[in-house]
């Protein structure tokens, strides 16, 4: 259960935290705010509690043992492109610590399935290097930002440790375009950037589609 709100009073916040932490009920609150910069509007979102931890608690008693595979949202947008990630071997998140912190969870050797929101799974690969600021990431011995990127806005805030894009190197074993994303009704998909992938039906489906 996700409560969507612009704000939450202290009493309601305590109730949500109590139900989640003490009774392991799958409940969290998503906060949304709209900002305007001239003619542009921006939508920001944040969780009351770490969504990974909420999922971890609620699935602890019923889920299958973790097999070592991770779910990683590739988060296409004005600061990153899946086609760049496929071509130059990486995955990224940023423009705020609440997003980039998830990149810090990835370790060399981790196996990840990349997911594109509202489309499906688009890649399977092995992490080859841990998170660094985008200005410091290299591909084939060359700075990533020196390549002709599909989304050159990756360089925005590149010198700001809090807002920079953070990049993790990935050896993609198999990828597909967003148009050919793989999914099925009931496939595992949550707003989290990175989390453990344990749903048996999804793992079986991905093994067939990506040959893992």
Coordinates of N, CA and C in Angstrom, one line a residue:
X1 N 0.9 -1.2 0.0 CA 0.0 0.0 0.0 C 0.9 1.2 0.0
X2 N 0.6 2.2 -0.9 CA 1.4 3.4 -1.0 C 0.4 4.6 -0.8
X3 N 0.7 5.4 0.2 CA 0.0 6.6 0.4 C 0.7 7.8 -0.3
X4 N 0.0 8.4 -1.2 CA 0.5 9.5 -2.0 C 0.1 10.8 -1.3
X5 N 1.1 11.7 -1.0 CA 0.7 12.9 -0.3 C 1.8 14.0 -0.5
X6 N 1.4 15.2 -0.4 CA 2.4 16.3 -0.4 C 3.0 16.5 1.0
X7 N 2.3 16.1 2.1 CA 2.8 16.2 3.4 C 2.0 15.2 4.3
X8 N 2.5 14.9 5.4 CA 1.9 13.9 6.3 C 2.0 14.5 7.8
X9 N 0.9 14.5 8.5 CA 1.0 15.0 9.9 C 1.8 14.0 10.8
X10 N 2.4 14.4 11.9 CA 3.2 13.5 12.7 C 2.5 12.3 13.2
X11 N 1.2 12.4 13.6 CA 0.5 11.2 14.0 C 0.3 10.2 13.0
X12 N 0.0 10.6 11.8 CA -0.2 9.7 10.6 C 1.2 9.0 10.3
X13 N 2.2 9.8 10.3 CA 3.6 9.3 10.1 C 3.9 8.2 11.0
X14 N 3.6 8.4 12.3 CA 4.0 7.4 13.3 C 3.2 6.1 13.1
X15 N 1.9 6.3 12.6 CA 1.1 5.1 12.4 C 1.7 4.3 11.2
X16 N 2.0 5.0 10.1 CA 2.6 4.3 8.9 C 3.9 3.6 9.3
X17 N 4.8 4.2 10.1 CA 6.0 3.6 10.5 C 5.8 2.4 11.4
X18 N 4.8 2.6 12.3 CA 4.5 1.5 13.2 C 4.0 0.2 12.5
X19 N 3.1 0.4 11.5 CA 2.5 -0.7 10.8 C 3.6 -1.4 9.9
X20 N 4.5 -0.6 9.4 CA 5.6 -1.2 8.5 C 6.7 -1.8 9.3
X21 N 7.2 -1.2 10.4 CA 8.3 -1.7 11.1 C 8.0 -2.7 12.1
X22 N 6.8 -2.6 12.8 CA 6.5 -3.5 13.9 C 5.6 -4.7 13.4
X23 N 4.8 -4.5 12.4 CA 3.9 -5.5 11.9 C 4.3 -6.0 10.5
X24 N 5.3 -5.5 9.9 CA 5.8 -5.9 8.6 C 4.7 -5.8 7.5
X25 N 3.9 -4.8 7.6 CA 2.8 -4.5 6.6 C 3.5 -3.7 5.5
X26 N 3.1 -4.1 4.3 CA 3.7 -3.4 3.1 C 3.0 -2.0 2.9
X27 N 3.5 -1.0 3.7 CA 2.9 0.3 3.6 C 4.0 1.3 3.6
X28 N 3.9 2.4 2.8 CA 4.9 3.4 2.8 C 4.1 4.7 2.3
X29 N 4.8 5.8 2.4 CA 4.2 7.1 1.9 C 5.2 7.7 0.9
X30 N 4.6 8.1 -0.3 CA 5.4 8.8 -1.3 C 5.0 10.2 -1.3
X31 N 6.0 11.1 -1.2 CA 5.7 12.5 -1.2 C 6.1 13.1 -2.5
X32 N 5.2 13.9 -3.1 CA 5.4 14.6 -4.4 C 5.3 16.1 -4.2
X33 N 6.1 16.8 -4.9 CA 6.1 18.2 -4.9 C 6.4 18.7 -6.3
X34 N 5.7 19.8 -6.7 CA 5.9 20.4 -8.1 C 6.7 21.7 -7.9
X35 N 7.7 21.9 -8.7 CA 8.5 23.1 -8.7 C 8.4 23.7 -10.1
X36 N 8.5 25.0 -10.2 CA 8.5 25.8 -11.4 C 9.8 26.6 -11.6
X37 N 10.4 26.5 -12.8 CA 11.5 27.2 -13.2 C 11.2 27.9 -14.5
X38 N 10.8 29.1 -14.4 CA 10.3 29.8 -15.7 C 9.1 29.1 -16.2
X39 N 9.2 28.6 -17.5 CA 8.1 27.9 -18.1 C 8.2 26.4 -17.9
X40 N 9.2 25.9 -17.2 CA 9.4 24.5 -17.0 C 8.8 24.1 -15.6
X41 N 8.2 23.0 -15.5 CA 7.7 22.4 -14.3 C 8.4 21.1 -14.0
X42 N 8.8 20.9 -12.7 CA 9.5 19.7 -12.3 C 8.7 19.0 -11.2
X43 N 8.7 17.7 -11.3 CA 8.1 16.9 -10.2 C 9.1 16.1 -9.5
X44 N 9.1 16.3 -8.1 CA 10.1 15.6 -7.3 C 9.3 14.6 -6.4
X45 N 10.0 13.5 -6.1 CA 9.3 12.5 -5.3 C 10.3 11.9 -4.3
X46 N 9.8 11.5 -3.1 CA 10.6 10.9 -2.1 C 9.7 10.0 -1.2
X47 N 10.4 9.1 -0.5 CA 9.7 8.1 0.3 C 9.8 8.6 1.8
X48 N 8.8 8.2 2.6 CA 8.9 8.4 4.1 C 9.9 7.5 4.6
X49 N 9.9 6.2 4.2 CA 10.9 5.2 4.6 C 11.6 4.7 3.4
X50 N 12.8 4.1 3.5 CA 13.5 3.5 2.4 C 12.7 2.4 1.9
X51 N 12.3 2.5 0.6 CA 11.4 1.5 0.0 C 12.0 0.1 -0.1
X52 N 13.3 0.1 -0.2 CA 14.0 -1.2 -0.2 C 13.8 -2.0 1.1
X53 N 13.9 -1.2 2.2 CA 13.7 -1.8 3.5 C 12.3 -2.2 3.7
X54 N 11.3 -1.5 3.3 CA 9.9 -1.8 3.4 C 9.6 -3.1 2.7
X55 N 10.1 -3.2 1.4 CA 9.9 -4.5 0.7 C 10.6 -5.6 1.4
X56 N 11.8 -5.4 1.9 CA 12.6 -6.4 2.6 C 11.8 -7.0 3.7
X57 N 11.2 -6.1 4.5 CA 10.5 -6.5 5.7 C 9.2 -7.3 5.3
X58 N 8.5 -6.8 4.4 CA 7.2 -7.4 4.1 C 7.3 -8.7 3.3
X59 N 8.4 -8.9 2.6 CA 8.6 -10.2 1.9 C 9.4 -11.2 2.6
X60 N 10.0 -10.8 3.8 CA 11.0 -11.7 4.5 C 10.4 -13.1 4.7
X61 N 9.1 -13.2 5.1 CA 8.6 -14.4 5.6 C 8.1 -15.3 4.4
X62 N 7.8 -14.7 3.3 CA 7.2 -15.5 2.2 C 8.0 -15.6 0.9
X63 N 9.0 -14.8 0.8 CA 9.7 -14.8 -0.5 C 10.7 -16.0 -0.6
X64 N 11.1 -16.3 -1.8 CA 12.1 -17.4 -2.0 C 13.4 -16.8 -1.7
X65 N 14.4 -17.7 -1.4 CA 15.7 -17.3 -1.0 C 16.3 -16.5 -2.2
X66 N 17.1 -15.4 -1.8 CA 17.7 -14.6 -2.8 C 18.7 -15.4 -3.6
X67 N 18.7 -15.3 -4.9 CA 19.6 -16.0 -5.8 C 20.8 -15.2 -6.2
X68 N 20.8 -14.0 -5.8 CA 22.0 -13.1 -6.2 C 21.8 -12.1 -7.3
X69 N 20.6 -12.2 -7.9 CA 20.3 -11.2 -9.0 C 19.7 -9.9 -8.4
X70 N 20.0 -8.8 -9.0 CA 19.5 -7.5 -8.6 C 18.6 -6.8 -9.6
X71 N 17.6 -6.1 -9.2 CA 16.8 -5.3 -10.0 C 17.4 -3.9 -10.1
X72 N 17.6 -3.3 -11.2 CA 18.2 -2.0 -11.3 C 17.4 -1.2 -12.4
X73 N 16.8 -0.1 -11.9 CA 16.0 0.8 -12.8 C 16.9 1.7 -13.5
X74 N 16.9 1.6 -14.9 CA 17.8 2.5 -15.7 C 17.4 3.9 -15.8
X75 N 16.2 4.2 -15.4 CA 15.7 5.6 -15.2 C 16.0 6.6 -16.3
X76 N 15.6 6.3 -17.5 CA 15.8 7.2 -18.6 C 15.1 8.6 -18.4
X77 N 15.7 9.6 -18.9 CA 15.1 11.0 -18.7 C 16.0 12.0 -19.3
X78 N 15.9 13.2 -18.8 CA 16.7 14.3 -19.4 C 18.2 14.3 -19.0
X79 N 18.5 13.4 -18.1 CA 19.9 13.3 -17.7 C 20.6 12.0 -18.0
X80 N 19.9 11.0 -18.6 CA 20.5 9.8 -19.0 C 19.7 9.0 -20.0
X81 N 20.4 8.2 -20.8 CA 19.7 7.5 -21.9 C 20.1 6.0 -21.8
X82 N 19.1 5.1 -22.0 CA 19.4 3.7 -22.0 C 20.3 3.3 -23.2
X83 N 20.2 4.0 -24.3 CA 21.0 3.7 -25.4 C 22.5 4.0 -25.1
X84 N 22.8 5.1 -24.4 CA 24.1 5.4 -23.9 C 24.6 4.3 -23.0
X85 N 23.8 3.8 -22.1 CA 24.2 2.8 -21.1 C 24.5 1.5 -21.8
X86 N 23.7 1.1 -22.8 CA 24.0 -0.1 -23.6 C 25.3 0.1 -24.4
X87 N 25.5 1.2 -25.0 CA 26.7 1.4 -25.9 C 28.0 1.5 -25.1
X88 N 28.0 2.2 -24.0 CA 29.2 2.5 -23.3 C 29.4 1.7 -22.0
X89 N 28.5 0.8 -21.7 CA 28.6 -0.2 -20.6 C 28.5 0.4 -19.2
X90 N 27.3 0.9 -18.8 CA 27.2 1.5 -17.5 C 25.7 1.5 -17.2
X91 N 25.4 1.9 -15.9 CA 24.1 2.3 -15.5 C 24.3 3.4 -14.5
X92 N 23.3 4.3 -14.5 CA 23.5 5.6 -13.7 C 22.2 6.0 -13.1
X93 N 22.4 6.9 -12.0 CA 21.3 7.6 -11.4 C 21.9 8.8 -10.7
X94 N 21.0 9.8 -10.5 CA 21.6 11.0 -9.8 C 20.6 12.1 -9.8
X95 N 21.2 13.4 -9.8 CA 20.4 14.6 -9.6 C 19.7 14.7 -8.2
X96 N 20.4 14.1 -7.3 CA 19.9 14.1 -5.9 C 20.4 12.8 -5.2
X97 N 20.9 13.0 -3.9 CA 21.4 11.9 -3.2 C 20.4 10.8 -3.0
X98 N 19.1 11.1 -2.9 CA 18.1 10.1 -2.7 C 18.0 9.1 -3.8
X99 N 18.5 9.5 -5.0 CA 18.6 8.5 -6.1 C 20.0 7.9 -6.3
X100 N 21.0 8.7 -6.2 CA 22.4 8.3 -6.5 C 22.8 7.3 -5.4
X101 N 22.3 7.4 -4.2 CA 22.7 6.5 -3.1 C 22.5 5.1 -3.4
X102 N 21.6 4.8 -4.3 CA 21.4 3.4 -4.7 C 22.5 2.8 -5.5
X103 N 23.2 3.7 -6.3 CA 24.3 3.2 -7.1 C 25.4 2.7 -6.1
X104 N 25.5 3.3 -4.9 CA 26.5 2.8 -4.0 C 26.3 1.4 -3.5
X105 N 25.1 0.9 -3.7 CA 24.9 -0.5 -3.3 C 25.5 -1.5 -4.2
X106 N 25.8 -1.1 -5.4 CA 26.2 -2.1 -6.4 C 27.7 -2.4 -6.2
X107 N 28.1 -3.6 -6.3 CA 29.5 -4.0 -6.1 C 30.0 -4.8 -7.3
X108 N 31.3 -4.7 -7.6 CA 31.9 -5.5 -8.7 C 31.5 -6.9 -8.6
X109 N 31.0 -7.5 -9.7 CA 30.6 -8.9 -9.8 C 29.1 -9.1 -9.6
X110 N 28.4 -8.1 -9.1 CA 26.9 -8.2 -9.0 C 26.3 -8.4 -10.4
X111 N 25.2 -9.3 -10.4 CA 24.5 -9.5 -11.6 C 23.2 -8.7 -11.5
X112 N 22.9 -7.9 -12.6 CA 21.8 -7.0 -12.5 C 20.9 -7.2 -13.8
X113 N 19.6 -7.1 -13.5 CA 18.6 -7.0 -14.6 C 18.2 -5.5 -14.7
X114 N 18.4 -4.9 -15.8 CA 18.0 -3.5 -15.9 C 16.6 -3.3 -16.4
X115 N 15.8 -2.4 -15.7 CA 14.4 -2.3 -16.0 C 14.1 -0.8 -16.4
X116 N 13.3 -0.7 -17.4 CA 12.8 0.6 -17.8 C 11.4 0.8 -17.4
X117 N 11.1 1.8 -16.6 CA 9.7 2.0 -16.1 C 8.7 2.1 -17.2
X118 N 7.6 1.5 -17.0 CA 6.4 1.5 -17.9 C 6.7 0.7 -19.2
X119 N 7.9 0.0 -19.3 CA 8.2 -0.7 -20.5 C 8.5 -2.2 -20.2
X120 N 9.5 -2.4 -19.3 CA 9.9 -3.7 -19.0 C 11.4 -3.9 -18.8
X121 N 11.9 -5.1 -18.9 CA 13.3 -5.4 -18.7 C 14.1 -5.2 -20.0
X122 N 15.2 -4.6 -19.9 CA 16.0 -4.2 -21.2 C 17.4 -4.7 -21.2
X123 N 17.9 -5.3 -20.1 CA 19.3 -5.7 -20.1 C 19.7 -6.6 -18.9
X124 N 20.7 -7.4 -19.2 CA 21.3 -8.3 -18.1 C 22.8 -8.2 -18.2
X125 N 23.4 -7.9 -17.1 CA 24.8 -7.7 -17.1 C 25.5 -7.9 -15.7
X126 N 26.8 -7.8 -15.8 CA 27.6 -8.0 -14.5 C 28.3 -6.7 -14.3
X127 N 28.3 -6.2 -13.0 CA 28.9 -5.0 -12.6 C 30.4 -5.1 -12.7
X128 N 31.1 -4.2 -13.3 CA 32.5 -4.3 -13.5 C 33.3 -3.2 -12.7
X129 N 32.6 -2.1 -12.3 CA 33.2 -1.1 -11.5 C 32.2 -0.4 -10.6
X130 N 32.6 0.0 -9.4 CA 31.6 0.6 -8.5 C 31.4 2.1 -8.8
X131 N 30.4 2.7 -8.1 CA 29.9 4.0 -8.4 C 31.0 5.1 -8.3
X132 N 31.0 6.0 -9.3 CA 31.8 7.2 -9.3 C 31.0 8.3 -9.9
X133 N 31.4 9.6 -9.6 CA 30.7 10.7 -10.2 C 30.9 10.6 -11.8
X134 N 30.0 11.1 -12.5 CA 30.0 10.9 -14.0 C 31.2 11.5 -14.6
X135 N 31.8 12.6 -14.0 CA 33.0 13.2 -14.6 C 34.2 12.3 -14.5
X136 N 34.1 11.3 -13.6 CA 35.3 10.4 -13.4 C 35.2 9.1 -14.1
X137 N 34.0 8.8 -14.7 CA 33.8 7.4 -15.3 C 34.4 7.4 -16.6
X138 N 35.1 6.3 -16.9 CA 35.8 6.0 -18.2 C 35.2 4.8 -18.8
X139 N 35.2 4.8 -20.2 CA 34.8 3.6 -20.9 C 35.9 3.4 -22.0
X140 N 36.5 2.2 -22.0 CA 37.6 2.0 -23.0 C 38.7 3.0 -22.9
X141 N 39.0 3.4 -21.7 CA 40.1 4.3 -21.5 C 39.8 5.8 -21.8
X142 N 38.5 6.1 -22.0 CA 38.2 7.5 -22.4 C 37.1 8.0 -21.4
X143 N 37.1 9.2 -21.0 CA 36.1 9.8 -20.2 C 34.7 9.7 -20.9
X144 N 33.7 9.2 -20.1 CA 32.4 9.0 -20.7 C 31.9 10.3 -21.3
X145 N 32.1 11.4 -20.6 CA 31.5 12.7 -21.1 C 32.2 13.2 -22.3
X146 N 33.3 12.6 -22.8 CA 33.9 13.0 -24.0 C 33.3 12.3 -25.2
X147 N 32.4 11.3 -25.0 CA 31.8 10.6 -26.1 C 30.6 11.4 -26.6
X148 N 30.1 11.1 -27.8 CA 28.9 11.8 -28.3 C 27.7 11.1 -27.8
X149 N 27.3 11.5 -26.6 CA 26.2 10.8 -25.9 C 24.9 11.2 -26.5
X150 N 23.9 10.3 -26.5 CA 22.6 10.5 -26.9 C 21.9 11.6 -25.9
X151 N 22.3 11.5 -24.7 CA 21.8 12.4 -23.7 C 23.0 13.2 -23.0
X152 N 23.4 14.3 -23.7 CA 24.6 15.0 -23.2 C 24.3 15.7 -21.9
X153 N 23.1 15.8 -21.4 CA 22.8 16.4 -20.1 C 23.3 15.7 -18.9
X154 N 24.0 14.5 -19.2 CA 24.6 13.8 -18.0 C 25.6 14.7 -17.3
X155 N 26.1 15.7 -18.0 CA 27.2 16.5 -17.4 C 26.6 17.5 -16.4
X156 N 25.3 17.7 -16.3 CA 24.7 18.7 -15.4 C 25.1 18.3 -14.0
X157 N 25.5 19.3 -13.2 CA 25.9 19.1 -11.8 C 27.0 18.1 -11.6
X158 N 27.9 18.0 -12.6 CA 28.9 16.9 -12.6 C 30.0 17.2 -11.5
X159 N 30.1 18.4 -11.0 CA 31.1 18.7 -10.0 C 30.4 18.8 -8.6
X160 N 29.1 18.5 -8.5 CA 28.4 18.6 -7.2 C 28.2 17.2 -6.7
X161 N 28.9 16.8 -5.6 CA 28.8 15.5 -5.1 C 27.4 15.1 -4.7
X162 N 26.5 16.0 -4.3 CA 25.2 15.7 -4.0 C 24.2 15.5 -5.1
X163 N 24.5 16.2 -6.2 CA 23.5 16.2 -7.3 C 24.1 15.6 -8.6
X164 N 25.3 15.3 -8.7 CA 25.9 14.6 -9.8 C 25.3 13.3 -10.2
X165 N 25.3 12.9 -11.5 CA 25.0 11.6 -11.9 C 26.1 10.7 -11.3
X166 N 25.8 9.5 -10.8 CA 26.7 8.5 -10.4 C 26.6 7.3 -11.3
X167 N 27.8 6.8 -11.8 CA 27.8 5.9 -12.8 C 28.5 4.6 -12.3
X168 N 27.9 3.4 -12.7 CA 28.5 2.1 -12.3 C 28.8 1.4 -13.6
X169 N 30.0 0.8 -13.8 CA 30.3 0.1 -15.0 C 29.6 -1.2 -15.0
X170 N 29.2 -1.6 -16.2 CA 28.5 -2.9 -16.4 C 28.9 -3.6 -17.7
X171 N 29.2 -4.8 -17.6 CA 29.5 -5.6 -18.8 C 28.1 -6.3 -19.2
X172 N 27.5 -5.7 -20.2 CA 26.2 -6.1 -20.6 C 26.3 -7.5 -21.3
X173 N 25.6 -8.5 -20.8 CA 25.6 -9.8 -21.5 C 24.6 -9.8 -22.6
X174 N 23.4 -9.2 -22.3 CA 22.4 -9.1 -23.4 C 21.6 -7.9 -23.1
X175 N 21.3 -7.1 -24.1 CA 20.4 -6.0 -24.0 C 19.4 -5.9 -25.2
X176 N 18.4 -5.2 -25.0 CA 17.4 -4.9 -26.0 C 17.0 -3.5 -26.0
X177 N 16.4 -2.9 -27.0 CA 16.0 -1.5 -27.0 C 14.8 -1.4 -26.1
X178 N 14.4 -0.2 -25.7 CA 13.3 0.0 -24.9 C 12.0 -0.4 -25.6
X179 N 12.0 -0.3 -27.0 CA 10.8 -0.7 -27.8 C 10.6 -2.2 -27.7
X180 N 11.7 -3.0 -27.4 CA 11.6 -4.4 -27.3 C 11.7 -4.9 -25.9
X181 N 11.5 -4.1 -24.9 CA 11.6 -4.5 -23.5 C 10.7 -5.7 -23.2
X182 N 11.2 -6.5 -22.3 CA 10.6 -7.8 -22.0 C 9.8 -7.7 -20.7
X183 N 8.6 -8.1 -20.7 CA 7.8 -8.1 -19.5 C 6.6 -9.1 -19.7
X184 N 5.8 -9.2 -18.6 CA 4.6 -10.0 -18.6 C 3.7 -9.5 -17.5
X185 N 2.5 -9.8 -17.5 CA 1.6 -9.4 -16.4 C 2.0 -10.0 -15.1
X186 N 2.2 -9.1 -14.1 CA 2.7 -9.6 -12.8 C 4.2 -9.6 -12.6
X187 N 4.9 -9.1 -13.6 CA 6.4 -9.1 -13.5 C 6.8 -8.2 -12.4
X188 N 7.9 -8.5 -11.7 CA 8.3 -7.7 -10.6 C 8.7 -6.3 -11.1
X189 N 8.2 -5.2 -10.5 CA 8.5 -3.9 -10.9 C 8.1 -2.9 -9.8
X190 N 9.1 -2.2 -9.2 CA 8.8 -1.2 -8.2 C 9.5 0.1 -8.5
X191 N 9.2 1.2 -7.8 CA 9.9 2.5 -8.1 C 11.3 2.5 -7.7
X192 N 11.8 1.5 -6.9 CA 13.2 1.6 -6.3 C 14.2 1.6 -7.5
X193 N 15.3 2.2 -7.2 CA 16.4 2.2 -8.2 C 17.2 0.9 -8.2
X194 N 17.5 0.4 -7.1 CA 18.2 -0.9 -7.0 C 17.6 -1.7 -5.8
X195 N 17.3 -3.0 -6.0 CA 16.9 -3.9 -4.9 C 17.1 -5.3 -5.3
X196 N 17.0 -6.2 -4.4 CA 17.1 -7.6 -4.6 C 15.9 -8.1 -5.5
X197 N 16.2 -9.0 -6.4 CA 15.2 -9.6 -7.2 C 15.0 -11.1 -6.8
X198 N 13.8 -11.3 -6.2 CA 13.6 -12.7 -5.6 C 12.3 -13.4 -6.2
X199 N 11.5 -12.7 -7.0 CA 10.2 -13.2 -7.4 C 10.5 -14.4 -8.4
X200 N 10.2 -15.6 -8.1 CA 10.5 -16.8 -8.9 C 10.0 -16.7 -10.3
X201 N 8.7 -16.2 -10.5 CA 8.2 -16.1 -11.9 C 8.9 -15.1 -12.7
X202 N 9.3 -14.0 -12.2 CA 10.1 -13.0 -12.9 C 11.5 -13.6 -13.2
X203 N 12.2 -14.2 -12.3 CA 13.5 -14.8 -12.5 C 13.5 -15.8 -13.6
X204 N 12.4 -16.7 -13.6 CA 12.3 -17.7 -14.6 C 12.1 -17.1 -16.0
X205 N 11.3 -16.1 -16.1 CA 11.0 -15.4 -17.3 C 12.3 -14.7 -17.9
X206 N 13.0 -14.0 -17.0 CA 14.2 -13.3 -17.4 C 15.3 -14.3 -17.8
X207 N 15.4 -15.4 -17.2 CA 16.4 -16.4 -17.6 C 16.1 -16.9 -19.0
X208 N 14.9 -17.0 -19.4 CA 14.6 -17.4 -20.7 C 14.8 -16.3 -21.7
X209 N 14.5 -15.1 -21.4 CA 14.6 -14.0 -22.3 C 16.0 -13.5 -22.5
X210 N 16.8 -13.6 -21.4 CA 18.2 -13.0 -21.5 C 19.3 -14.1 -21.4
X211 N 18.9 -15.3 -21.2 CA 19.9 -16.4 -21.2 C 20.8 -16.5 -20.0
X212 N 20.3 -16.0 -18.9 CA 21.2 -16.0 -17.7 C 21.1 -17.4 -17.0

